[in-house]
Short mmCIF file of C-alpha atoms in Angstrom, two decimals:
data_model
loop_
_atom_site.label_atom_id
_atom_site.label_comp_id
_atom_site.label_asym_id
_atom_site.label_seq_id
_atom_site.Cartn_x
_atom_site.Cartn_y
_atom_site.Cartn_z
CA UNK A 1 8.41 -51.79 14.75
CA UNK A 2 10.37 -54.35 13.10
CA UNK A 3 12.51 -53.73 10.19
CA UNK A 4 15.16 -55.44 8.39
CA UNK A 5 18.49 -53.70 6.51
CA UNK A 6 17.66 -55.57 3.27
CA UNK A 7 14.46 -55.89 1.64
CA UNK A 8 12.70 -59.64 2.03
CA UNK A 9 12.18 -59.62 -1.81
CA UNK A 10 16.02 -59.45 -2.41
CA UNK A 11 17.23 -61.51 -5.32
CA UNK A 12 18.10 -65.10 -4.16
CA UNK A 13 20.72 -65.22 -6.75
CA UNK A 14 22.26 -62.64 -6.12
CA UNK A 15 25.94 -62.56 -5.21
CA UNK A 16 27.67 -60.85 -2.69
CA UNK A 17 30.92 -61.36 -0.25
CA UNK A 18 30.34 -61.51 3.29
CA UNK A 19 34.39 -61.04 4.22
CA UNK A 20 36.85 -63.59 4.95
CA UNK A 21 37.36 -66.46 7.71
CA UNK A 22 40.94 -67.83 7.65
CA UNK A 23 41.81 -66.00 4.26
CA UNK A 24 38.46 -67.79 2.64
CA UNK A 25 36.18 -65.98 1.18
CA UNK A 26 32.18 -66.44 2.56
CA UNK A 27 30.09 -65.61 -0.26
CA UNK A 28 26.08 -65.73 -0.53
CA UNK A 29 24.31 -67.63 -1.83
CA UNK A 30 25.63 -70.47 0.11
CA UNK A 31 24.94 -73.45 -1.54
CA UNK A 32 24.82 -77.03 -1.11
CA UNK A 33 24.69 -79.31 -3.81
CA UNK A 34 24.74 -82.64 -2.65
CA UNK A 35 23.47 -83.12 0.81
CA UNK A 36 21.60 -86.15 2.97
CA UNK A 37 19.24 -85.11 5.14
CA UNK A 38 17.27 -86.86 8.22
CA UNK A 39 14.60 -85.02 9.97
CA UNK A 40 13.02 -86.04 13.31
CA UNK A 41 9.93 -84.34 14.35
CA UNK A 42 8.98 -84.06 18.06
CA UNK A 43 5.80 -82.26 19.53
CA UNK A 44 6.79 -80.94 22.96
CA UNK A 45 5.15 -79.21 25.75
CA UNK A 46 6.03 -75.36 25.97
CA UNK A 47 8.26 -75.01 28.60
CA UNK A 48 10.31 -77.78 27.34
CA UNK A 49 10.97 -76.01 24.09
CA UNK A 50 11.92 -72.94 25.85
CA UNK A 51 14.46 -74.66 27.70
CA UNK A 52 16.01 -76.04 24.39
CA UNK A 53 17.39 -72.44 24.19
CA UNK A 54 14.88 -69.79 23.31
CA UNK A 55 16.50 -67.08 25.11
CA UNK A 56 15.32 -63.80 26.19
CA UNK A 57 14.57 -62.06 22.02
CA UNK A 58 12.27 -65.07 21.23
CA UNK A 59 9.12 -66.85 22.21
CA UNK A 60 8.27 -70.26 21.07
CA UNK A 61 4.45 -71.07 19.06
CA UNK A 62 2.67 -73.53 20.29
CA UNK A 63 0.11 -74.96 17.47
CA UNK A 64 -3.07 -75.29 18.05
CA UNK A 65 -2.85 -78.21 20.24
CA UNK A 66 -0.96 -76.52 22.68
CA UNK A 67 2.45 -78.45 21.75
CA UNK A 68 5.28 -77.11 20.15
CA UNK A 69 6.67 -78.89 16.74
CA UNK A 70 10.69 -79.35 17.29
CA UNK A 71 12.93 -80.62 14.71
CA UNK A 72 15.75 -82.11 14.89
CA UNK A 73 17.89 -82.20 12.33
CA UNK A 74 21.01 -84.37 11.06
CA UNK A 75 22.59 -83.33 7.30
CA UNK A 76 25.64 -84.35 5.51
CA UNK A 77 26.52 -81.61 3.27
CA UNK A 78 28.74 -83.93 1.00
CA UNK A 79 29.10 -81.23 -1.92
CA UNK A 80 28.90 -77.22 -0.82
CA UNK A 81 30.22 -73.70 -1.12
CA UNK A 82 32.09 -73.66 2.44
CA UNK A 83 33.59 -77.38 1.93
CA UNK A 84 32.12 -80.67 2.88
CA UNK A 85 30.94 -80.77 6.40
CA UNK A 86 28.01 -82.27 8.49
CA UNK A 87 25.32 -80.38 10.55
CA UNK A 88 23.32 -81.37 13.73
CA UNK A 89 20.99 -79.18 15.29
CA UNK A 90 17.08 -78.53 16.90
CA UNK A 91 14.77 -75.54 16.02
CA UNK A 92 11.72 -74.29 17.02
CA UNK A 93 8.89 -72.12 15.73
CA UNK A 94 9.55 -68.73 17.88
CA UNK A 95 9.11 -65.29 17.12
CA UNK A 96 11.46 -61.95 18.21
CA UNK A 97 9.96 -60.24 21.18
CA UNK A 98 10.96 -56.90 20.08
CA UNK A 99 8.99 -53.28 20.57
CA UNK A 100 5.48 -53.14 19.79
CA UNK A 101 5.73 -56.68 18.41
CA UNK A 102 4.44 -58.72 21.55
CA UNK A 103 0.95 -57.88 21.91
CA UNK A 104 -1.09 -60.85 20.24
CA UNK A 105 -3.48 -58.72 18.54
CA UNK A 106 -0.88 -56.17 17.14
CA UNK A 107 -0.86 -56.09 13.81
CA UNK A 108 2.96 -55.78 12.73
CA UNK A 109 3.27 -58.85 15.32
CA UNK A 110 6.56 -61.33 14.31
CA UNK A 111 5.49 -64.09 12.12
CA UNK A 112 6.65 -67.22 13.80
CA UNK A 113 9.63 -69.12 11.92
CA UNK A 114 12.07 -71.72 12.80
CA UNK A 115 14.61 -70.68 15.16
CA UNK A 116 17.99 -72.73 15.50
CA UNK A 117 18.27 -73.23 18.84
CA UNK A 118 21.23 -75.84 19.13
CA UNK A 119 23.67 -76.50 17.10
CA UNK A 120 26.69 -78.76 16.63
CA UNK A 121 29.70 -79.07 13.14
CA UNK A 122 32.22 -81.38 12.69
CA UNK A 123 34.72 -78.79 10.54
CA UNK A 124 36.14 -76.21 12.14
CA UNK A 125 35.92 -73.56 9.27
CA UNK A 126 31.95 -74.33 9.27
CA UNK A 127 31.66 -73.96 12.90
CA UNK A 128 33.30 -70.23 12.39
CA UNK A 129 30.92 -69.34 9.19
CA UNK A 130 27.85 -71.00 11.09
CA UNK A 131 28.77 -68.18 13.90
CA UNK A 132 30.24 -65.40 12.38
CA UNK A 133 28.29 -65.28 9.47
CA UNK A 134 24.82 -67.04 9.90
CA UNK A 135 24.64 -65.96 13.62
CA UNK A 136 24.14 -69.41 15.07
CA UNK A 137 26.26 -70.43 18.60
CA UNK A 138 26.98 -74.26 17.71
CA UNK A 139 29.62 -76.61 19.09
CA UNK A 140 32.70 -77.87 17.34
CA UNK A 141 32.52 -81.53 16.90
CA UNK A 142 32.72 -84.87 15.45
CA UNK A 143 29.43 -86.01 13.30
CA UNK A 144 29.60 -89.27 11.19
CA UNK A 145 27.06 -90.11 8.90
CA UNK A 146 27.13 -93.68 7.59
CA UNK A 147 24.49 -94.21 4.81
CA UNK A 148 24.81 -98.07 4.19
CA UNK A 149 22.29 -100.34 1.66
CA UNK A 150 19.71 -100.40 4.01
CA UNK A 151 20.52 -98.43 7.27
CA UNK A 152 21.43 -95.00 7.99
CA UNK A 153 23.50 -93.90 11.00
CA UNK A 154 24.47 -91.02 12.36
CA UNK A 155 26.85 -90.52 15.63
CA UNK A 156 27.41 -87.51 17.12
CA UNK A 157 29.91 -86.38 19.97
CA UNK A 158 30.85 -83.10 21.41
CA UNK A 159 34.59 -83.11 23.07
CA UNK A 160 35.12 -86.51 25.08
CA UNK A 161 31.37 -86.69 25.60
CA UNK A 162 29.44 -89.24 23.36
CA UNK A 163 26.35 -86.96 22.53
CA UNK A 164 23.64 -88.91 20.30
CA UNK A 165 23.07 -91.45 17.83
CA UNK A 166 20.48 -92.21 15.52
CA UNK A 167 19.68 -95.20 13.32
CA UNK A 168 16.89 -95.34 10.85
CA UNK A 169 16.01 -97.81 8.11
CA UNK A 170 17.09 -96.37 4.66
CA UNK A 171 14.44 -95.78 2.35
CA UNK A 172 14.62 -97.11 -1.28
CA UNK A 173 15.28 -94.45 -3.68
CA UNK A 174 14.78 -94.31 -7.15
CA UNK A 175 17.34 -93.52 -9.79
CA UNK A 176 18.43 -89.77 -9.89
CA UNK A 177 16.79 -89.83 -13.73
CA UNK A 178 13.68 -91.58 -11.92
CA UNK A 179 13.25 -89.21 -8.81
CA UNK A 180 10.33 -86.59 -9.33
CA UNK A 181 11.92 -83.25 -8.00
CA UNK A 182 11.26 -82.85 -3.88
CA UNK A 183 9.70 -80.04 -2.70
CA UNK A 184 11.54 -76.93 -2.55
CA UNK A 185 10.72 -73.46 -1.91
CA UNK A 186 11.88 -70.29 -0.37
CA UNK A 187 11.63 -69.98 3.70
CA UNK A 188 13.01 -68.25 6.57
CA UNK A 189 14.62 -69.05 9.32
CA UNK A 190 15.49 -67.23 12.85
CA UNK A 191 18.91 -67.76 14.55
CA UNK A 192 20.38 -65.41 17.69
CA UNK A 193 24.24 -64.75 18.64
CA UNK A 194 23.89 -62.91 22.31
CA UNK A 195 21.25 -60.25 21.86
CA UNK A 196 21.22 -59.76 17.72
CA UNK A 197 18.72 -61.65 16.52
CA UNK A 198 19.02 -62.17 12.77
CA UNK A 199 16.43 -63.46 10.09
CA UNK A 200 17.66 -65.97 7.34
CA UNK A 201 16.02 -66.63 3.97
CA UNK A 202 17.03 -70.16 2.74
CA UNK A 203 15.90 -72.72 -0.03
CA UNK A 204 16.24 -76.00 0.68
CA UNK A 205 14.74 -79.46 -1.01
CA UNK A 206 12.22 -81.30 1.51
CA UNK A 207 13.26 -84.73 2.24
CA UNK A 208 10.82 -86.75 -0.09
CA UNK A 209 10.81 -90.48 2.22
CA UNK A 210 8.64 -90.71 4.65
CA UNK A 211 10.32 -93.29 7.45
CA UNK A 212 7.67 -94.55 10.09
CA UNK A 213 8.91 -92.75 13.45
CA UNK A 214 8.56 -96.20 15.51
CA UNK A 215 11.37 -97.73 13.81
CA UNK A 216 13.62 -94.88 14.32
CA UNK A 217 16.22 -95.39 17.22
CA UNK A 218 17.17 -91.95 19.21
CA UNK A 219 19.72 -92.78 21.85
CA UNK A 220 21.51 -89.78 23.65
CA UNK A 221 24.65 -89.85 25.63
CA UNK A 222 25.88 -86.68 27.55
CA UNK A 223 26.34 -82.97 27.54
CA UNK A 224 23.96 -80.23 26.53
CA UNK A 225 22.18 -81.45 23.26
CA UNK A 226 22.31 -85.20 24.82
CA UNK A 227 19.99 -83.32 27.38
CA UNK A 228 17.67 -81.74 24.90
CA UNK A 229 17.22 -84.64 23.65
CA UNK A 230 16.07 -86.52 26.74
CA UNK A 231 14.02 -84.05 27.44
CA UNK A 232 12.06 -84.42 24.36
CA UNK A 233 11.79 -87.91 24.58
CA UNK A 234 10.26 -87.50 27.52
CA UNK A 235 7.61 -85.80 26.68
CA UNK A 236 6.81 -88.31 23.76
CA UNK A 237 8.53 -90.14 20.89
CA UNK A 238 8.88 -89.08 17.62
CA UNK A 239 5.75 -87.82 15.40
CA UNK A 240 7.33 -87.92 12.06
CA UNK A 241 10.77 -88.91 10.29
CA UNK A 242 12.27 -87.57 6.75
CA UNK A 243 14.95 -88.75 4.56
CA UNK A 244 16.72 -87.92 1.67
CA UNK A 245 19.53 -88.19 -0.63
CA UNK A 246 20.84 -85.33 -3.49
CA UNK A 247 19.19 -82.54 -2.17
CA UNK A 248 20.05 -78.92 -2.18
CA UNK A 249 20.03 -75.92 0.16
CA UNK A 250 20.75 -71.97 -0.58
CA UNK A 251 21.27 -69.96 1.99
CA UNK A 252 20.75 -66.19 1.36
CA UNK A 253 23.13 -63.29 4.11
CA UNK A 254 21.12 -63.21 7.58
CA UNK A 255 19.45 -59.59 8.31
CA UNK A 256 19.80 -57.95 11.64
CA UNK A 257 16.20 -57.70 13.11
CA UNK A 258 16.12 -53.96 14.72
CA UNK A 259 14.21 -53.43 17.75
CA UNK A 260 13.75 -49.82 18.35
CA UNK A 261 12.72 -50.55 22.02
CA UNK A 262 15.05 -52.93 23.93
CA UNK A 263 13.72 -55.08 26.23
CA UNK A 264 15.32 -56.13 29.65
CA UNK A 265 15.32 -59.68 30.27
CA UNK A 266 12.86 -61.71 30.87
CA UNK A 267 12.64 -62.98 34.66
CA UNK A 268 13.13 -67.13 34.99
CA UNK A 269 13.60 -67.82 31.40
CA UNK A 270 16.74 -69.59 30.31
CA UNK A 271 19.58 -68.17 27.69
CA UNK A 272 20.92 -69.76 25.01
CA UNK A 273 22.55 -73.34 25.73
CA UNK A 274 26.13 -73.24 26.32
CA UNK A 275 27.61 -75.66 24.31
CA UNK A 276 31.09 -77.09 24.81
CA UNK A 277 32.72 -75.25 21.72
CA UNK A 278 30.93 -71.98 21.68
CA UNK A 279 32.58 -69.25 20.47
CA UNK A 280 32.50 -66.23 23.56
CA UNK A 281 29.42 -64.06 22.87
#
């Protein structure tokens, strides 16, 4: 069965301290208040999204054409609870492969949910709170966003290694008074430090322009996400592109999922990506 140690319906307002990283306090409800986003849809086959970094506790969900939906996603969290930082990372729709949940008629079966697969922050009190706390393995850094009149940027690199950059035109917003409110609901999330697989409820506003995917630039470098990339490029360009400006994100505390029968790996598929940066498992 699968079972969580907090109930899903838990109070997103709610307050409560995590613990400390370097004397600061980690408190959820995470929030951002202030954050650009850029999202950059890909469909790819299915064993290309496994080797983003599934791992062994997940399986990735194809849709119903047989591709699987990967995002990949660039934020500058200008205004938040754990300091300004920026975010870079690809998910997939997965769900756990734990006891009694991987039959495909069974009917306590894992809903499928994004899972952070790869990740990369440019602060170094982030990229402890992003592991520690949220359970995600991401890399340490440097992310620069440059939103200019009519452009957006965003270069990424990992060490000495130049990893990505994307350019995309910059939609024209209206005036904060002006803007209708973007979507925004409660979701969850899947993310995976070794073999604890935790579930994450979040809130975040959509991204309300819609930027036409042919005029958006995607250029890797090298390294491990560089790869990823690539490899979804080859498989097609991008379906869709999202952008926005003044959005928010809450982030509720992550929930162990407990699997009461362990399962040994799973011959030929890949771990996690090992990203310069990682923090030891």
């Amino acid at each position: 069965m699968l079972a969580v140690d907090a109930p899903p319906e838990a109070d997103m307002q709610k307050r409560t301290v995590w613990g400390l990283i370097d004397a600061r306090p980690i408190t959820f409800p995470a929030e951002v208040q202030d954050a650009a986003v850029a999202l950059v849809a890909y469909d790819a086959p299915p064993d290309v999204a496994e080797a983003l970094g599934v791992g062994d506790r997940f399986a990735v969900e194809p849709g119903c054409d047989g591709t699987v939906p990967v995002t990949l996603m660039l934020a500058d969290y200008r205004r938040a609870a754990w300091g300004a930082s920026a975010h870079v990372s690809l998910s997939v729709p997965a769900r756990p492969l734990l006891g009694g949940l991987d039959g495909p008629g069974a009917p306590d079966r894992a809903p499928a949910r994004p899972l952070l697969c790869q990740s990369v922050t440019n602060t170094a009190f982030y990229d402890q709170a992003m592991y520690w706390a949220l359970g995600v393995s991401g890399a340490l850094g440097s992310i620069v966003m440059a939103v200019l009149p009519d452009t957006v940027a965003v270069r990424v690199a990992v060490g000495r290694e130049h990893a990505l950059t994307v350019t995309l035109p910059r939609p024209a917003l209206a005036p904060v008074a002006a803007v209708p409110p973007p979507g925004a609901g409660d979701a969850e999330a899947y993310t995976c430090v070794g073999d604890r697989p935790r579930r994450v409820r979040f809130r975040m506003d959509v991204p309300p322009a819609e930027v036409d995917p042919a005029v958006v630039t995607v250029e890797p470098g090298t390294g491990p996400l560089a790869d990823a990339v690539r490899s979804l490029q080859a498989a097609g360009p991008p379906t869709s592109c999202r952008w926005g400006e003044r959005l928010a994100l809450m982030i509720q505390e992550p929930h162990l999922l407990v699997d009461d029968a362990p399962r040994p790996p799973t011959p030929g598929r890949a771990g996690p990506a090992r990203l310069t940066g990682f923090h030891p498992s």
